[in-house]
Short mmCIF file of C-alpha atoms in Angstrom, two decimals:
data_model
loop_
_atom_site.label_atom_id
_atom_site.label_comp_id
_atom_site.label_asym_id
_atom_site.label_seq_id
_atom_site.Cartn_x
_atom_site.Cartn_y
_atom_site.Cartn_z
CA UNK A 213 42.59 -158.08 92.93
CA UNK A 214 39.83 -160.07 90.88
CA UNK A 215 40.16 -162.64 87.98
CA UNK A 216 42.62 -161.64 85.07
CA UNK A 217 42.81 -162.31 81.28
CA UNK A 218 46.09 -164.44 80.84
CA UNK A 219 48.08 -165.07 77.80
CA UNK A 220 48.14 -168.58 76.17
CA UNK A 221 51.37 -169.43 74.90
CA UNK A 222 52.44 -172.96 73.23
CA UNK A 223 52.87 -175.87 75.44
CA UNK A 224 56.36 -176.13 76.61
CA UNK A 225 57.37 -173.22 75.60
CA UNK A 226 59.66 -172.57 78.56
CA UNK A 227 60.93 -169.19 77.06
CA UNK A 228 57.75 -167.42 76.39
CA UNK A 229 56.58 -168.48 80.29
CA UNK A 230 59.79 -167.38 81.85
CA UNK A 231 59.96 -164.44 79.48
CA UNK A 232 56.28 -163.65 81.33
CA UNK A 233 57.33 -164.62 85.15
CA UNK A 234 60.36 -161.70 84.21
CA UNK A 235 57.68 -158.76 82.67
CA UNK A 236 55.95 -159.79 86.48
CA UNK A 237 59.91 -159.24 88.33
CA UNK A 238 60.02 -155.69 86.81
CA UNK A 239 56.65 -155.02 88.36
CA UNK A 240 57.92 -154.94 91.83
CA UNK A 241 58.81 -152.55 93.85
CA UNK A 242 62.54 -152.64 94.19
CA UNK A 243 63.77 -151.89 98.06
CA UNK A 244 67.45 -152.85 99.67
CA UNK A 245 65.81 -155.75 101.47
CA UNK A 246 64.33 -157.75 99.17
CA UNK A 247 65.22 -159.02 95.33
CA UNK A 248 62.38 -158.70 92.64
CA UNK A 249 60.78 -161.68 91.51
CA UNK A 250 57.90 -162.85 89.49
CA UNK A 251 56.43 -166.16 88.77
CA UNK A 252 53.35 -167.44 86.92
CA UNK A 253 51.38 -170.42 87.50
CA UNK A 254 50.53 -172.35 84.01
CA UNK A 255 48.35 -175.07 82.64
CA UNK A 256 50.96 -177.51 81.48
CA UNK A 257 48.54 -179.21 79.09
CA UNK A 258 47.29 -176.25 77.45
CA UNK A 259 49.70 -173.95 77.94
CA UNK A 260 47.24 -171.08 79.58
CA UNK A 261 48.68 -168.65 82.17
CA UNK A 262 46.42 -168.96 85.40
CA UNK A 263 48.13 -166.83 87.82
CA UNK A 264 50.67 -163.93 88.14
CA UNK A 265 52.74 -162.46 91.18
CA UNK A 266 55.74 -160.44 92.18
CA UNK A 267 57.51 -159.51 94.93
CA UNK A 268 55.45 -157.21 97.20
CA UNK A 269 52.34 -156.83 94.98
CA UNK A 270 50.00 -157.64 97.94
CA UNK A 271 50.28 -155.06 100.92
CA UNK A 272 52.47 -156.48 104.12
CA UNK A 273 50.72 -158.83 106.46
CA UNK A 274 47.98 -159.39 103.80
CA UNK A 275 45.05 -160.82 105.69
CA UNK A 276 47.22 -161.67 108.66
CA UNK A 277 49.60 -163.43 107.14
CA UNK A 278 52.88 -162.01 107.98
CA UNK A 279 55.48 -160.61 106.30
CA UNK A 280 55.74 -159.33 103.02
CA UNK A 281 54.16 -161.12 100.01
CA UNK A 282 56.61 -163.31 98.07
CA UNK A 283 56.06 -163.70 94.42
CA UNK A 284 55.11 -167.20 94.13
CA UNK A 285 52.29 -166.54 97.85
CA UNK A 286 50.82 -163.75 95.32
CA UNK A 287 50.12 -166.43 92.17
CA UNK A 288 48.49 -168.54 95.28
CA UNK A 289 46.42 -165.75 97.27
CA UNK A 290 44.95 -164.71 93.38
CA UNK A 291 43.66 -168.43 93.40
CA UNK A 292 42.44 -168.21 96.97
CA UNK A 293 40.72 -164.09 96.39
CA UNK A 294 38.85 -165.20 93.19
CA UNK A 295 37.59 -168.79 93.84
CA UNK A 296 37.13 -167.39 97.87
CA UNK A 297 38.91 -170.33 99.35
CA UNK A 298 42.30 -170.77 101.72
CA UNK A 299 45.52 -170.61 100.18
CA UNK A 300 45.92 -174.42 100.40
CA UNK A 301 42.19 -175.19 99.52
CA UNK A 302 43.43 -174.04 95.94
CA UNK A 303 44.75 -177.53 94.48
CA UNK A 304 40.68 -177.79 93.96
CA UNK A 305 40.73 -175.64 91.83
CA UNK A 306 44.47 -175.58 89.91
CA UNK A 307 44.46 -178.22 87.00
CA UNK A 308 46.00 -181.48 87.51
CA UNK A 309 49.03 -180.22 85.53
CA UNK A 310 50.01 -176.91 87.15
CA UNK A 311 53.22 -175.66 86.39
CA UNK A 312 54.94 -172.80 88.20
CA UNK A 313 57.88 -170.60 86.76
CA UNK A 314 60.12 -168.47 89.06
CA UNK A 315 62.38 -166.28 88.44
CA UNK A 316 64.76 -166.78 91.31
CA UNK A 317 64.60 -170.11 93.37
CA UNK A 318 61.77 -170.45 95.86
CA UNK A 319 62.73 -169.28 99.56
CA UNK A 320 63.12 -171.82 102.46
CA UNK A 321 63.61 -169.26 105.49
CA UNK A 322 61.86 -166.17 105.98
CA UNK A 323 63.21 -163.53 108.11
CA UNK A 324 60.08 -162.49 109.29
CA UNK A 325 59.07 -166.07 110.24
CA UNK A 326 56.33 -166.60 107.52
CA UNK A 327 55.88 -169.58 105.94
CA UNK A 328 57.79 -169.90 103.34
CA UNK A 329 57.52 -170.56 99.40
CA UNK A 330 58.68 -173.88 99.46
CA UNK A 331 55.71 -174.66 101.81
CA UNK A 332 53.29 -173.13 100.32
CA UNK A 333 54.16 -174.77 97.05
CA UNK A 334 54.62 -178.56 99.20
CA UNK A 335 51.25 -178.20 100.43
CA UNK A 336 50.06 -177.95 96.62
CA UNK A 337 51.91 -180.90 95.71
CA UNK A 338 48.68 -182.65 94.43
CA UNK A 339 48.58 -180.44 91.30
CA UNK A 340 52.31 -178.74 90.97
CA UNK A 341 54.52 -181.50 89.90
CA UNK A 342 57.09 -179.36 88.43
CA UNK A 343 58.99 -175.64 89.13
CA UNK A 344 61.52 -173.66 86.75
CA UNK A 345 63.72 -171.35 88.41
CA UNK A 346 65.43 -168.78 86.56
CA UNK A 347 68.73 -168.66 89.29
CA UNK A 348 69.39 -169.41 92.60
CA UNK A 349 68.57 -167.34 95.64
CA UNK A 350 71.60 -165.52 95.88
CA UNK A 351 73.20 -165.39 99.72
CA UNK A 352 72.62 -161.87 100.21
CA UNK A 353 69.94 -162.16 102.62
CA UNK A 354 69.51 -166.02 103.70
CA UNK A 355 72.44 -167.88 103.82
CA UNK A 356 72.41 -171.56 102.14
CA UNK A 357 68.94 -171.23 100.91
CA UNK A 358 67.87 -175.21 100.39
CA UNK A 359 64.58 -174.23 98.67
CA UNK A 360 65.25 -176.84 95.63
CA UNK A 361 66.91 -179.56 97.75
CA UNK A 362 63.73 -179.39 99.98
CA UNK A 363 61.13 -179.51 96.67
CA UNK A 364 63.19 -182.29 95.06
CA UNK A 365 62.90 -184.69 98.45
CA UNK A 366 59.09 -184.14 98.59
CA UNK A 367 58.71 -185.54 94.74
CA UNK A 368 58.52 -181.95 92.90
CA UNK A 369 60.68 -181.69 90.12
CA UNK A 370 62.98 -178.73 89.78
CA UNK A 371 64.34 -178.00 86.43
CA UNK A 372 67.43 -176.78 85.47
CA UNK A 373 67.63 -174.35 82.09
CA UNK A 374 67.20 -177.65 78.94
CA UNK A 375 70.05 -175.70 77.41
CA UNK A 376 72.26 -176.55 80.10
CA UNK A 377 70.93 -179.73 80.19
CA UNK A 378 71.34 -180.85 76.89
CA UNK A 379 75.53 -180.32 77.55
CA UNK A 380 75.47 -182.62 80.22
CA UNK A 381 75.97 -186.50 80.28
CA UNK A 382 73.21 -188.49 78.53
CA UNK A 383 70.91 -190.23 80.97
CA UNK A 384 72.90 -188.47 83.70
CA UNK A 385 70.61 -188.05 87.29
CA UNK A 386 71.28 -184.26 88.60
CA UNK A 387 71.34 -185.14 92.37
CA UNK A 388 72.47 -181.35 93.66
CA UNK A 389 72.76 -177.76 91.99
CA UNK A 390 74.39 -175.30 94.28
CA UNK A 391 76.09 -171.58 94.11
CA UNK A 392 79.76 -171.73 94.26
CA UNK A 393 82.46 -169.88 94.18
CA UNK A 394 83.10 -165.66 94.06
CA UNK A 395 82.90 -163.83 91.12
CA UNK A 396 83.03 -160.03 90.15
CA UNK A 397 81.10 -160.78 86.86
CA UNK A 398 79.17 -163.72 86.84
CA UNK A 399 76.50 -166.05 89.14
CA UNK A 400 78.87 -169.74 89.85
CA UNK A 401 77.42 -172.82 90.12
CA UNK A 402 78.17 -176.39 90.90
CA UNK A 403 75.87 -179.39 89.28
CA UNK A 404 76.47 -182.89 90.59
CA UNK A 405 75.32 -185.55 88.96
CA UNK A 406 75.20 -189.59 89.01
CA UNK A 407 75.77 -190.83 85.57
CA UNK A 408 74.19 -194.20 83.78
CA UNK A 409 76.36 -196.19 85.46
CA UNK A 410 75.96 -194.64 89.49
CA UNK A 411 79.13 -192.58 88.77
CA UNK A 412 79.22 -189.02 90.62
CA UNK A 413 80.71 -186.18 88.27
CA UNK A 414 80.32 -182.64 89.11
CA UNK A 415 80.59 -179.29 86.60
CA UNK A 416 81.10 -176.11 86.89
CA UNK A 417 78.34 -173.01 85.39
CA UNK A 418 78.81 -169.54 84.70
CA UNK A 419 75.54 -167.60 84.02
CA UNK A 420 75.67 -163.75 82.56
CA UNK A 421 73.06 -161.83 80.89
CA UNK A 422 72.78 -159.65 78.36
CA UNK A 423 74.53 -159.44 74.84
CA UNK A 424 77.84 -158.52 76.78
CA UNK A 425 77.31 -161.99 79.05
CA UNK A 426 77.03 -163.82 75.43
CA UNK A 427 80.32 -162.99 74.31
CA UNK A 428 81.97 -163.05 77.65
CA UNK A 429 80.67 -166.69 77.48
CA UNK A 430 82.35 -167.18 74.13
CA UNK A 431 85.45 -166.06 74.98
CA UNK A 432 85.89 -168.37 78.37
CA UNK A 433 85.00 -171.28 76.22
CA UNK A 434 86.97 -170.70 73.59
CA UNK A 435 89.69 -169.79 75.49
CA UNK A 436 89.45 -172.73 77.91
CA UNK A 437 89.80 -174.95 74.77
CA UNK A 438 92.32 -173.56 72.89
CA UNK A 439 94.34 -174.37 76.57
CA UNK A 440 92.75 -177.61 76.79
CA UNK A 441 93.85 -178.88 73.24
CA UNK A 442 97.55 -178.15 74.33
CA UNK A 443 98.01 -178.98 77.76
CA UNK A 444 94.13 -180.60 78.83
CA UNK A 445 96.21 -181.12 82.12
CA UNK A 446 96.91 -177.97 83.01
CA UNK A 447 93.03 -176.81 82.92
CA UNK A 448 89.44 -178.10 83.48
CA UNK A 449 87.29 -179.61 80.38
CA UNK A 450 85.34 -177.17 78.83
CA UNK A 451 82.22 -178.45 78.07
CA UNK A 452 79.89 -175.98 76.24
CA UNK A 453 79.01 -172.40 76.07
CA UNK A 454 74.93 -171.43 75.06
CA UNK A 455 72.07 -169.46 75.69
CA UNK A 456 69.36 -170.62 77.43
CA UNK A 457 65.74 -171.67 76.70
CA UNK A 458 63.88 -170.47 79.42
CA UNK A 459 65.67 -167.00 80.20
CA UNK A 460 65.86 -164.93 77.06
CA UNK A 461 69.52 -163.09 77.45
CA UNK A 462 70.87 -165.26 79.52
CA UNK A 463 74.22 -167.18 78.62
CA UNK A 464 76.13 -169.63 80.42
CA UNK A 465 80.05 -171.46 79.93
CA UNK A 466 80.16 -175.01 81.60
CA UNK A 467 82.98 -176.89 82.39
CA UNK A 468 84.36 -179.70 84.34
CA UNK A 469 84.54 -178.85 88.06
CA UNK A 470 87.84 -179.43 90.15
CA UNK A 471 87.97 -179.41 93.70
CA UNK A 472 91.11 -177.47 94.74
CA UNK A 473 92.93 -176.92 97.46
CA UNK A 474 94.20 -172.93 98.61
CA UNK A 475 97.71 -173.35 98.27
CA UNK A 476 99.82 -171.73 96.14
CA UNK A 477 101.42 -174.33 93.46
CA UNK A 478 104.99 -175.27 93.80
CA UNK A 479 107.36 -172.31 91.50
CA UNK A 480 108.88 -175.56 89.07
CA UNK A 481 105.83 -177.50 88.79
CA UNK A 482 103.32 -174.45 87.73
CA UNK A 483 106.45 -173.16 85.53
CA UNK A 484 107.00 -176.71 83.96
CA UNK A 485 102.84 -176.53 82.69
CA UNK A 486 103.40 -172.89 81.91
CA UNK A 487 105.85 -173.18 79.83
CA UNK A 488 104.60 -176.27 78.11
CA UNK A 489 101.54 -174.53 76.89
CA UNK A 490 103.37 -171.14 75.82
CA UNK A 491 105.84 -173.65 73.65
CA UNK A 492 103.84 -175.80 72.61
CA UNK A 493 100.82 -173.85 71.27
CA UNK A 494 101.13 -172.28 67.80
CA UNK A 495 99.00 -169.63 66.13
CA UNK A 496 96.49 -170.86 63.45
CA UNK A 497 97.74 -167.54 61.39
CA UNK A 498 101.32 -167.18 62.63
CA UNK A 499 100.46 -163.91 63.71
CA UNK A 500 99.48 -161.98 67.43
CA UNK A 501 95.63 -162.17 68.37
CA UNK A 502 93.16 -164.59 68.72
CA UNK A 503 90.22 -165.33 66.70
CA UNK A 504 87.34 -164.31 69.11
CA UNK A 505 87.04 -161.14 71.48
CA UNK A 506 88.05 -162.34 74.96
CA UNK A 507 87.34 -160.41 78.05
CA UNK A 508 89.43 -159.44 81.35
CA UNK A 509 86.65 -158.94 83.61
CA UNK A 510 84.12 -157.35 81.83
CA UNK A 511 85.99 -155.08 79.26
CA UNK A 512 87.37 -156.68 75.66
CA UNK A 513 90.86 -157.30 74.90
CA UNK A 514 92.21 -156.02 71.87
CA UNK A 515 93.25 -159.45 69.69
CA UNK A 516 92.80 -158.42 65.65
CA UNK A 517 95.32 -160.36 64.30
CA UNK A 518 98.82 -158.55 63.70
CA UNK A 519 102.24 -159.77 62.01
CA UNK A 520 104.18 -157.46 64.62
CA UNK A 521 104.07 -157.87 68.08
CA UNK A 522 104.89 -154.21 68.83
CA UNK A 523 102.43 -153.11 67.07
CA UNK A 524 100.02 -155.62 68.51
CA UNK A 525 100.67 -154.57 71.86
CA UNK A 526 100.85 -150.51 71.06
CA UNK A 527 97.07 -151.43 69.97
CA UNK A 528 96.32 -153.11 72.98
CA UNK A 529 98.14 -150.54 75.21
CA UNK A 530 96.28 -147.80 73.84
CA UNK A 531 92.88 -149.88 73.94
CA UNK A 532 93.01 -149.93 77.56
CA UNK A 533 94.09 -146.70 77.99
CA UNK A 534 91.14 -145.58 76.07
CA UNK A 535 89.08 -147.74 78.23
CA UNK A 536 90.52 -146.38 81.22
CA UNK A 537 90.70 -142.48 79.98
CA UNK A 538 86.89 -142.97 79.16
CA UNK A 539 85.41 -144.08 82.95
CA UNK A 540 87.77 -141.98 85.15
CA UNK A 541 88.76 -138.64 82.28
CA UNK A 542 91.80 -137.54 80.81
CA UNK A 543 94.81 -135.41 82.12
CA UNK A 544 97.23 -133.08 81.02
CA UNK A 545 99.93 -135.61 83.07
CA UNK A 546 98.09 -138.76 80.98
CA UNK A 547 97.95 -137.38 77.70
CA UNK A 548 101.31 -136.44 77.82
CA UNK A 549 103.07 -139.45 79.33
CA UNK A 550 100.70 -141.59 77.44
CA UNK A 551 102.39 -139.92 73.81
CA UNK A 552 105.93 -140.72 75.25
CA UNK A 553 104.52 -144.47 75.78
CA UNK A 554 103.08 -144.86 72.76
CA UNK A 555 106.05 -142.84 70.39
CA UNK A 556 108.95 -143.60 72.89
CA UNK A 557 108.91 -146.32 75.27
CA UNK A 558 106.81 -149.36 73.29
CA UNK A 559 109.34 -148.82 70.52
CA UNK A 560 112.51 -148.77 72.66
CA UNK A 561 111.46 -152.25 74.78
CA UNK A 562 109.77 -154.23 71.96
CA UNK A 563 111.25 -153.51 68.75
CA UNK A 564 115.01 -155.01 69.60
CA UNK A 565 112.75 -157.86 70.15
CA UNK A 566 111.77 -158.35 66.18
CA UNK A 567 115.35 -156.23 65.10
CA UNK A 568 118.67 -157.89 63.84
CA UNK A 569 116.83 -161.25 62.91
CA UNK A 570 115.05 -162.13 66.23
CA UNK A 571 111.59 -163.43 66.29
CA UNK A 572 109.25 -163.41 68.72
CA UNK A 573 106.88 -166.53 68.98
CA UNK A 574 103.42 -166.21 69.04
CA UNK A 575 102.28 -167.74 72.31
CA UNK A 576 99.25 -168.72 73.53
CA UNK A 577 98.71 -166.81 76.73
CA UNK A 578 95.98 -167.18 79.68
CA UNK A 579 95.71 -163.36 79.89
CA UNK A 580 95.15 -162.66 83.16
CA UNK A 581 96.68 -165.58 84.81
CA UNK A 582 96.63 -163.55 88.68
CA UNK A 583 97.24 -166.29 91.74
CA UNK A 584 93.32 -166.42 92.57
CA UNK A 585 93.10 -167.71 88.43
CA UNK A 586 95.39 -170.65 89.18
CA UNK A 587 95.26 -173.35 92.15
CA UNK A 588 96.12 -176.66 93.21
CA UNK A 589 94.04 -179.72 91.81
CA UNK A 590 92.81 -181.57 95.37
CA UNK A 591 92.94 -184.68 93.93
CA UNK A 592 96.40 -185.14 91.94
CA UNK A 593 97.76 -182.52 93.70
CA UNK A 594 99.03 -180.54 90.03
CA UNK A 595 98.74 -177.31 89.41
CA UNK A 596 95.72 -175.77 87.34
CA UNK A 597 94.74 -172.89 85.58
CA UNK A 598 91.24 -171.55 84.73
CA UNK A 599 89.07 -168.35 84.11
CA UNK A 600 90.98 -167.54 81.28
CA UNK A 601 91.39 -164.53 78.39
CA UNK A 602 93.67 -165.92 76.22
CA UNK A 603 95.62 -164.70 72.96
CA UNK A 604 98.72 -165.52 71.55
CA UNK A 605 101.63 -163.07 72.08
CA UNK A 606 105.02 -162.81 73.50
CA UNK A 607 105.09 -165.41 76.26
CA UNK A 608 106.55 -162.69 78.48
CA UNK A 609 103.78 -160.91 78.18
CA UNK A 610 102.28 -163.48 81.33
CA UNK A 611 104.34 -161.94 83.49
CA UNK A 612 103.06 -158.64 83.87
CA UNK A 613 100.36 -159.40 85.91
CA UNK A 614 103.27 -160.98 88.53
CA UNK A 615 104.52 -157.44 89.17
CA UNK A 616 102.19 -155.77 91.65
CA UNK A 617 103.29 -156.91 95.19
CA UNK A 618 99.68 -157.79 95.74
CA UNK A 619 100.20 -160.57 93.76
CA UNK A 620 101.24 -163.91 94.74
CA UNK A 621 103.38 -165.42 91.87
CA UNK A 622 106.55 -163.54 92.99
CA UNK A 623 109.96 -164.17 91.65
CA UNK A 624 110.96 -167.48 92.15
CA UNK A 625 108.00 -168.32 89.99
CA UNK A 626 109.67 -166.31 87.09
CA UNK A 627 113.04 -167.84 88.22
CA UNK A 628 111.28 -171.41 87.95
CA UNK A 629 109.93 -170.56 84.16
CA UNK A 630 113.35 -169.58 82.94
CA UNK A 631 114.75 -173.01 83.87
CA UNK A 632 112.08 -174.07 80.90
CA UNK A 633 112.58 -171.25 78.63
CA UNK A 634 115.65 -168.66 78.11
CA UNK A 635 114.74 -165.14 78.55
CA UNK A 636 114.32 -163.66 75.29
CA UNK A 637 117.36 -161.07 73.73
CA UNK A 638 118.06 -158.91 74.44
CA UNK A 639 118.18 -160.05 78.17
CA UNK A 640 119.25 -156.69 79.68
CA UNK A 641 115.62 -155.47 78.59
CA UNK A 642 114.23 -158.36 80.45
CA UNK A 643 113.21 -156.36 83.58
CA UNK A 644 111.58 -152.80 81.57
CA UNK A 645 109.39 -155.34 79.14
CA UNK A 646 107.67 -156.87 82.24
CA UNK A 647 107.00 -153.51 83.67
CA UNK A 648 105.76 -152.30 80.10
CA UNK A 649 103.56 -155.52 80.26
CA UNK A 650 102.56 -154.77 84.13
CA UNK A 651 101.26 -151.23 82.85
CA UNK A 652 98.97 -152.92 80.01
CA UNK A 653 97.68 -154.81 83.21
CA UNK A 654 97.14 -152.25 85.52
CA UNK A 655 95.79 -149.91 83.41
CA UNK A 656 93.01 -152.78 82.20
CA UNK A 657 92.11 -152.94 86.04
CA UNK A 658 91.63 -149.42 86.64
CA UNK A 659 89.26 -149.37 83.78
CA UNK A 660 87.02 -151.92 85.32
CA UNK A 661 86.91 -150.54 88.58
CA UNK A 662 85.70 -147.01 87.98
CA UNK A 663 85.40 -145.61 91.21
CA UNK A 664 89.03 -146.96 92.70
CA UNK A 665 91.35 -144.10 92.18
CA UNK A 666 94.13 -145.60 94.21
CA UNK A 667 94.36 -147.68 90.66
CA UNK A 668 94.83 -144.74 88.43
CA UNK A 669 97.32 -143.45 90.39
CA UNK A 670 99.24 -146.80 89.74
CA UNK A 671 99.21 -146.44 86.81
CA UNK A 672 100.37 -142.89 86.52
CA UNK A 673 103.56 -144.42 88.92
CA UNK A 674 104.54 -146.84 86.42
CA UNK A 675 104.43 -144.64 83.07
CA UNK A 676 106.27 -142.17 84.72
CA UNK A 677 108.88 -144.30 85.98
CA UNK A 678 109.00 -146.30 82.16
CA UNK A 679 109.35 -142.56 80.35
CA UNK A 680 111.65 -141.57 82.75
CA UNK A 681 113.81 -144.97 81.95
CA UNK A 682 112.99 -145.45 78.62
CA UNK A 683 111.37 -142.62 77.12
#
């Protein structure tokens, strides 16, 4: 493919290089087999690009090598083509401060039995001291991919993002970086480190892209610490949220990490740090909402501030059934049981609440506090809460996302909480305001997952039953 014209961009800026290894990824072919990478070889000292590649840009078994090409082999056989030497002849050629970025961490197993990245880029250890990865190889194909553990233990440096970095102990030694954890929405991570003084300490990362990823990012952090600051028990540290340097629109929230066990927590001790943060917290305004967009999966939560809660949660309600309505369509059925909700139902369950001189306090709420959001700390053995949404509303409002029998805080959880705090009057409309809340839940969930239908119908179930009870 002959000698190319690079770029030159200024030395060390990571951005504009990674921003150039991803305009290679969208080059490649995409296929069900393989992810699309790109990476670009650059002269640390001066900055110069001296070598492109993406997934699959040379033809399969290119001079009887086998396989497919890899993105990182094609910055290598580019080398090899125009100076006509071997692949690992090149480190004759490559300055004495080659840099490689990647998009996606280097591969240590191929499928097809070729060598891999890692060893191509080992046997070039002479001139490539250092390698930025944009992620981790995701499991999808090889499981436990140790590409960076294997580059690290032969003296190249792999670096995490600087923005991440910079949140992390001062002087701190990052000894592992490894995927963790299952999420719908995000890439997990766990980073161990040794600190100044030999100490291990390990975090947690979240990494999303795009503008949506940003304020996803936000909202987790900010929502994390408004926990933190009034029960710092009851969740992990946050730590930071950013963007980072190297991989334009991409975002990140880090926190402490926890090991946890996969119990359920005991009903009085989860109730008892419940509680504690719904009392305790207090609303910077006095009012419903919370002062940043936070996000149940991917999709916002209403939380402009508002004096009532009824009409807070009418806002909400019909939020996510706008949400909801706009991914799976509107019916005659929906439209009207959703005008009995809105006119009927939300005014018969949550107005007695704020009539005849009751108040409801505004509580600070985790949002979508499900059982696989909550676990048991492996080390003190208390209860813990995390991936949270939070605003401050009616404290009952938790509980709505305990009715579905799919979900594991049942009753005697709710039974344990009302040791702590009295069920708010009037009682007898205890049991129709937590299936009001359940349908603000439900009908969030069938919003995010679009092609679920089972979920719609759900929700249909439960506004019929509320009109029918209350409407």
């Amino acid at each position: 493919m002959g000698s190319a014209a690079y770029p030159t961009f200024a030395v060390g800026d990571h951005e504009a290089f990674m921003e150039f290894a991803l305009t290679q990824a969208r080059k490649s072919p995409p296929a069900a087999n393989k992810f699309c990478v790109g990476a670009v070889l650059v002269n640390a000292a001066t900055g110069r690009v001296i070598s492109t590649g993406y997934s699959l840009e040379y033809p399969r078994d290119y001079k009887g090598d086998p396989g497919t090409t890899h993105a990182e082999q094609c910055c290598f056989i580019k080398i090899a083509d125009e100076h006509n030497l071997s692949e690992e002849s090149i480190h004759e050629v490559l300055p004495t401060d080659t840099t490689l970025y990647t998009t996606m961490e280097p591969c240590n197993e191929r499928l097809s039995g070729n060598m891999t990245c890692v060893n191509r880029i080992l046997r070039l250890k002479s001139v490539i001291k250092t390698v930025y990865v944009g992620i981790r190889e995701p499991e999808t194909f090889v499981a436990n991919n140790d590409g960076q553990q294997k580059l690290e233990a032969n003296g190249i440096k792999v670096v995490i993002d600087p923005a991440v970095l910079r949140e992390l102990p001062e002087r701190c030694k990052i000894t592992s970086i490894n995927a963790h954890g299952v999420s719908f929405w995000a890439k997990t991570g766990r980073i161990d480190v040794l600190l100044s003084d030999g100490t291990p300490q390990s975090f947690l990362v979240k990494v999303l892209s795009e503008e949506i990823g940003m304020s996803m990012t936000k909202g987790e952090f900010h929502s994390m610490s408004a926990i933190h600051e009034v029960t710092p028990e009851f969740v992990p540290k946050p730590i930071a949220c950013g963007t980072y340097d190297t991989i334009p629109d991409t975002h990140f929230f880090l926190c402490e990490f926890r090991e946890m066990t996969e119990k359920m927590p005991d009903p009085d001790q989860f109730a008892s740090g419940l509680s504690k943060m719904h009392q305790k917290s207090v609303s910077p305004t006095g009012k419903f909402g919370f002062h940043i967009t936070t996000y149940a999966g991917n999709l916002p939560q209403y939380v402009a501030w508002e004096d009532s809660w009824e009409t807070f949660f009418a806002k909400s309600m019909r939020q996510a059934l706008d949400m909801e309505i706009q991914v799976k369509g509107n019916s005659n059925e929906l439209e009207v049981l959703s005008e009995a909700l809105l006119e009927k139902v939300i005014p018969r369950l949550l107005r007695p609440l704020e009539s005849d001189g009751r108040t409801v306090k505004p509580s600070l709420i985790h949002g979508d506090l499900w059982h696989a959001n909550a676990g048991i700390d492996a080390e003190s053995n208390q209860p813990l809460i995390f991936d949270a949404c939070c605003f401050f509303a009616h404290n009952e409002y938790e509980f709505g996302q305990w009715r579905p029998a799919c979900n594991r805080f049942g009753d005697e959880y709710i039974a344990a909480y009302n040791k702590f705090v009295q069920i708010s009057a009037p009682e007898e409309d205890f049991e129709g305001r937590l299936d009001l809340y359940r349908l603000r839940f439900d009908t969030h969930v069938s919003a995010l997952f679009v092609d679920d239908e089972t979920l719609r119908t759900q929700v249909l179930d439960v506004m019929r039953d509320l009109v029918q009870r209350y409407g």
